[in-house]
Amino acid sequence: MRICETFLASSLVLLLAGAARADTILVAPGTYVDTINDLGKPAVIESTDGAAVTIIDAAGGGSVVTINTTVASGTVLRGFTITGGTGTLAQSSLTEGGGVFVNSHARATLSECVITGNTVAGSGGGVMLHDL
């Protein structure tokens, strides 16, 4: 296991792209205007100081966290506020899963996260577990 620390990363996406399988990524407090799509590898992504001060804000750019594949099995997201999501376009032609959108057979663990301030036109403003 390798621990990657960041205190000045402006993008969680760039930080995650550089992570290896089974890394633990410690994220400093701050607001990260980003979306996380298909993490693609098992990793622990953890805030150093908790959800009250470590925020992932999609700023209306879709689901804040999207997990589409079984490759993400073993992924842990811990200690974040997940906000500002507007969802993923689903088969119903409506957006679903504003905060977190998980397709069937995909797996991840969310722990000590606050999911708030997300909106959708369909179902699951906070979390949508979508069965394809």
PDB file of C-alpha atoms in Angstrom:
ATOM      1  CA  MET A   1       0.000   0.000   0.000  1.00  0.00           C
ATOM      2  CA  ARG A   2       1.216   3.467  -0.874  1.00  0.00           C
ATOM      3  CA  ILE A   3      -0.103   6.666   0.690  1.00  0.00           C
ATOM      4  CA  CYS A   4      -0.381   9.682  -1.611  1.00  0.00           C
ATOM      5  CA  GLU A   5      -0.902  12.994   0.149  1.00  0.00           C
ATOM      6  CA  THR A   6      -2.081  16.211  -1.374  1.00  0.00           C
ATOM      7  CA  PHE A   7      -2.456  19.611   0.170  1.00  0.00           C
ATOM      8  CA  LEU A   8      -2.607  21.783  -2.947  1.00  0.00           C
ATOM      9  CA  ALA A   9      -4.296  19.621  -5.586  1.00  0.00           C
ATOM     10  CA  SER A  10      -6.783  21.696  -7.543  1.00  0.00           C
ATOM     11  CA  SER A  11      -8.433  18.664  -9.127  1.00  0.00           C
ATOM     12  CA  LEU A  12      -9.403  15.365  -7.547  1.00  0.00           C
ATOM     13  CA  VAL A  13      -9.673  13.876 -11.044  1.00  0.00           C
ATOM     14  CA  LEU A  14      -5.999  14.598 -11.737  1.00  0.00           C
ATOM     15  CA  LEU A  15      -5.028  13.290  -8.323  1.00  0.00           C
ATOM     16  CA  LEU A  16      -6.967  10.049  -8.832  1.00  0.00           C
ATOM     17  CA  ALA A  17      -5.574   9.559 -12.337  1.00  0.00           C
ATOM     18  CA  GLY A  18      -2.101   9.293 -10.860  1.00  0.00           C
ATOM     19  CA  ALA A  19      -3.066   6.800  -8.174  1.00  0.00           C
ATOM     20  CA  ALA A  20      -2.179   3.133  -8.383  1.00  0.00           C
ATOM     21  CA  ARG A  21      -4.370   0.190  -7.380  1.00  0.00           C
ATOM     22  CA  ALA A  22      -4.845  -0.046  -3.609  1.00  0.00           C
ATOM     23  CA  ASP A  23      -3.401   3.419  -2.906  1.00  0.00           C
ATOM     24  CA  THR A  24      -4.687   5.443  -0.002  1.00  0.00           C
ATOM     25  CA  ILE A  25      -5.184   9.033  -1.096  1.00  0.00           C
ATOM     26  CA  LEU A  26      -5.405  11.631   1.666  1.00  0.00           C
ATOM     27  CA  VAL A  27      -7.198  14.788   0.594  1.00  0.00           C
ATOM     28  CA  ALA A  28      -6.652  18.081   2.391  1.00  0.00           C
ATOM     29  CA  PRO A  29      -9.566  20.303   3.461  1.00  0.00           C
ATOM     30  CA  GLY A  30     -11.061  22.508   0.772  1.00  0.00           C
ATOM     31  CA  THR A  31     -13.763  22.700  -1.844  1.00  0.00           C
ATOM     32  CA  TYR A  32     -12.996  20.675  -4.964  1.00  0.00           C
ATOM     33  CA  VAL A  33     -15.182  21.732  -7.891  1.00  0.00           C
ATOM     34  CA  ASP A  34     -15.114  18.420  -9.698  1.00  0.00           C
ATOM     35  CA  THR A  35     -16.970  15.242 -10.512  1.00  0.00           C
ATOM     36  CA  ILE A  36     -15.555  11.768 -10.007  1.00  0.00           C
ATOM     37  CA  ASN A  37     -16.516   9.389 -12.793  1.00  0.00           C
ATOM     38  CA  ASP A  38     -15.628   5.718 -12.884  1.00  0.00           C
ATOM     39  CA  LEU A  39     -12.827   5.592 -10.391  1.00  0.00           C
ATOM     40  CA  GLY A  40     -11.586   2.579 -12.364  1.00  0.00           C
ATOM     41  CA  LYS A  41      -9.352   1.094  -9.679  1.00  0.00           C
ATOM     42  CA  PRO A  42      -9.739   0.143  -6.041  1.00  0.00           C
ATOM     43  CA  ALA A  43      -8.377   2.886  -3.824  1.00  0.00           C
ATOM     44  CA  VAL A  44      -9.179   4.566  -0.519  1.00  0.00           C
ATOM     45  CA  ILE A  45      -9.911   8.264  -1.004  1.00  0.00           C
ATOM     46  CA  GLU A  46     -10.106   9.893   2.404  1.00  0.00           C
ATOM     47  CA  SER A  47     -10.308  13.454   3.668  1.00  0.00           C
ATOM     48  CA  THR A  48      -7.802  14.341   6.362  1.00  0.00           C
ATOM     49  CA  ASP A  49     -10.220  16.484   8.394  1.00  0.00           C
ATOM     50  CA  GLY A  50     -13.716  15.240   7.563  1.00  0.00           C
ATOM     51  CA  ALA A  51     -16.821  16.137   5.621  1.00  0.00           C
ATOM     52  CA  ALA A  52     -17.411  19.486   7.322  1.00  0.00           C
ATOM     53  CA  VAL A  53     -14.319  20.973   5.662  1.00  0.00           C
ATOM     54  CA  THR A  54     -13.684  18.718   2.628  1.00  0.00           C
ATOM     55  CA  ILE A  55     -16.263  19.230  -0.112  1.00  0.00           C
ATOM     56  CA  ILE A  56     -16.697  17.805  -3.604  1.00  0.00           C
ATOM     57  CA  ASP A  57     -18.978  20.197  -5.505  1.00  0.00           C
ATOM     58  CA  ALA A  58     -20.111  19.251  -9.012  1.00  0.00           C
ATOM     59  CA  ALA A  59     -21.366  22.821  -9.567  1.00  0.00           C
ATOM     60  CA  GLY A  60     -24.240  21.511 -11.685  1.00  0.00           C
ATOM     61  CA  GLY A  61     -22.012  19.350 -13.886  1.00  0.00           C
ATOM     62  CA  GLY A  62     -23.790  15.999 -13.461  1.00  0.00           C
ATOM     63  CA  SER A  63     -23.531  13.407 -10.691  1.00  0.00           C
ATOM     64  CA  VAL A  64     -20.845  14.269  -8.148  1.00  0.00           C
ATOM     65  CA  VAL A  65     -19.691  10.630  -7.956  1.00  0.00           C
ATOM     66  CA  THR A  66     -20.466   8.074 -10.671  1.00  0.00           C
ATOM     67  CA  ILE A  67     -19.552   4.414 -10.336  1.00  0.00           C
ATOM     68  CA  ASN A  68     -20.251   2.432 -13.495  1.00  0.00           C
ATOM     69  CA  THR A  69     -18.026  -0.620 -13.455  1.00  0.00           C
ATOM     70  CA  THR A  70     -17.146  -3.542 -11.238  1.00  0.00           C
ATOM     71  CA  VAL A  71     -13.518  -2.444 -11.593  1.00  0.00           C
ATOM     72  CA  ALA A  72     -14.208   0.041  -8.806  1.00  0.00           C
ATOM     73  CA  SER A  73     -14.844  -2.793  -6.323  1.00  0.00           C
ATOM     74  CA  GLY A  74     -12.859  -2.091  -3.208  1.00  0.00           C
ATOM     75  CA  THR A  75     -13.051   1.662  -3.620  1.00  0.00           C
ATOM     76  CA  VAL A  76     -13.716   3.627  -0.429  1.00  0.00           C
ATOM     77  CA  LEU A  77     -14.712   7.290  -0.332  1.00  0.00           C
ATOM     78  CA  ARG A  78     -14.527   8.585   3.245  1.00  0.00           C
ATOM     79  CA  GLY A  79     -15.180  11.925   4.913  1.00  0.00           C
ATOM     80  CA  PHE A  80     -16.510  14.208   2.164  1.00  0.00           C
ATOM     81  CA  THR A  81     -19.508  16.461   1.649  1.00  0.00           C
ATOM     82  CA  ILE A  82     -20.958  15.583  -1.761  1.00  0.00           C
ATOM     83  CA  THR A  83     -22.958  18.484  -3.191  1.00  0.00           C
ATOM     84  CA  GLY A  84     -23.973  20.441  -6.284  1.00  0.00           C
ATOM     85  CA  GLY A  85     -24.848  17.392  -8.398  1.00  0.00           C
ATOM     86  CA  THR A  86     -27.533  17.406 -11.067  1.00  0.00           C
ATOM     87  CA  GLY A  87     -27.514  13.709 -11.951  1.00  0.00           C
ATOM     88  CA  THR A  88     -26.749  11.339 -14.789  1.00  0.00           C
ATOM     89  CA  LEU A  89     -29.087  10.949 -17.758  1.00  0.00           C
ATOM     90  CA  ALA A  90     -30.749   7.550 -17.340  1.00  0.00           C
ATOM     91  CA  GLN A  91     -32.838   5.282 -19.537  1.00  0.00           C
ATOM     92  CA  SER A  92     -35.939   7.159 -18.416  1.00  0.00           C
ATOM     93  CA  SER A  93     -34.555  10.291 -20.145  1.00  0.00           C
ATOM     94  CA  LEU A  94     -34.504  11.950 -16.743  1.00  0.00           C
ATOM     95  CA  THR A  95     -31.485  12.690 -14.585  1.00  0.00           C
ATOM     96  CA  GLU A  96     -30.916  10.424 -11.589  1.00  0.00           C
ATOM     97  CA  GLY A  97     -28.377  10.205  -8.776  1.00  0.00           C
ATOM     98  CA  GLY A  98     -27.468  13.824  -8.169  1.00  0.00           C
ATOM     99  CA  GLY A  99     -24.963  13.089  -5.425  1.00  0.00           C
ATOM    100  CA  VAL A 100     -23.987   9.512  -6.230  1.00  0.00           C
ATOM    101  CA  PHE A 101     -24.975   7.388  -9.230  1.00  0.00           C
ATOM    102  CA  VAL A 102     -24.150   3.666  -9.049  1.00  0.00           C
ATOM    103  CA  ASN A 103     -24.934   1.252 -11.875  1.00  0.00           C
ATOM    104  CA  SER A 104     -25.842  -2.356 -11.120  1.00  0.00           C
ATOM    105  CA  HIS A 105     -22.934  -4.675 -10.342  1.00  0.00           C
ATOM    106  CA  ALA A 106     -20.686  -1.745  -9.414  1.00  0.00           C
ATOM    107  CA  ARG A 107     -19.391  -1.531  -5.864  1.00  0.00           C
ATOM    108  CA  ALA A 108     -17.908   1.099  -3.615  1.00  0.00           C
ATOM    109  CA  THR A 109     -18.103   2.060   0.042  1.00  0.00           C
ATOM    110  CA  LEU A 110     -19.068   5.562   1.144  1.00  0.00           C
ATOM    111  CA  SER A 111     -18.307   6.238   4.774  1.00  0.00           C
ATOM    112  CA  GLU A 112     -18.699   9.349   6.921  1.00  0.00           C
ATOM    113  CA  CYS A 113     -19.954  11.339   3.905  1.00  0.00           C
ATOM    114  CA  VAL A 114     -22.642  14.029   3.896  1.00  0.00           C
ATOM    115  CA  ILE A 115     -24.763  14.005   0.742  1.00  0.00           C
ATOM    116  CA  THR A 116     -26.695  17.266   0.455  1.00  0.00           C
ATOM    117  CA  GLY A 117     -27.758  19.977  -1.987  1.00  0.00           C
ATOM    118  CA  ASN A 118     -28.106  17.763  -5.076  1.00  0.00           C
ATOM    119  CA  THR A 119     -31.061  17.892  -7.484  1.00  0.00           C
ATOM    120  CA  VAL A 120     -32.411  15.731 -10.305  1.00  0.00           C
ATOM    121  CA  ALA A 121     -35.388  15.628 -12.648  1.00  0.00           C
ATOM    122  CA  GLY A 122     -35.983  11.928 -11.915  1.00  0.00           C
ATOM    123  CA  SER A 123     -35.116   9.742  -8.935  1.00  0.00           C
ATOM    124  CA  GLY A 124     -32.390   9.707  -6.312  1.00  0.00           C
ATOM    125  CA  GLY A 125     -31.464  13.312  -5.658  1.00  0.00           C
ATOM    126  CA  GLY A 126     -28.897  12.091  -3.136  1.00  0.00           C
ATOM    127  CA  VAL A 127     -28.083   8.523  -4.225  1.00  0.00           C
ATOM    128  CA  MET A 128     -29.366   6.333  -7.056  1.00  0.00           C
ATOM    129  CA  LEU A 129     -28.603   2.636  -7.275  1.00  0.00           C
ATOM    130  CA  HIS A 130     -29.553   1.997 -10.884  1.00  0.00           C
ATOM    131  CA  ASP A 131     -30.404  -1.490 -12.115  1.00  0.00           C
ATOM    132  CA  LEU A 132     -29.632  -1.733 -15.820  1.00  0.00           C
TER     133      LEU A 132
END
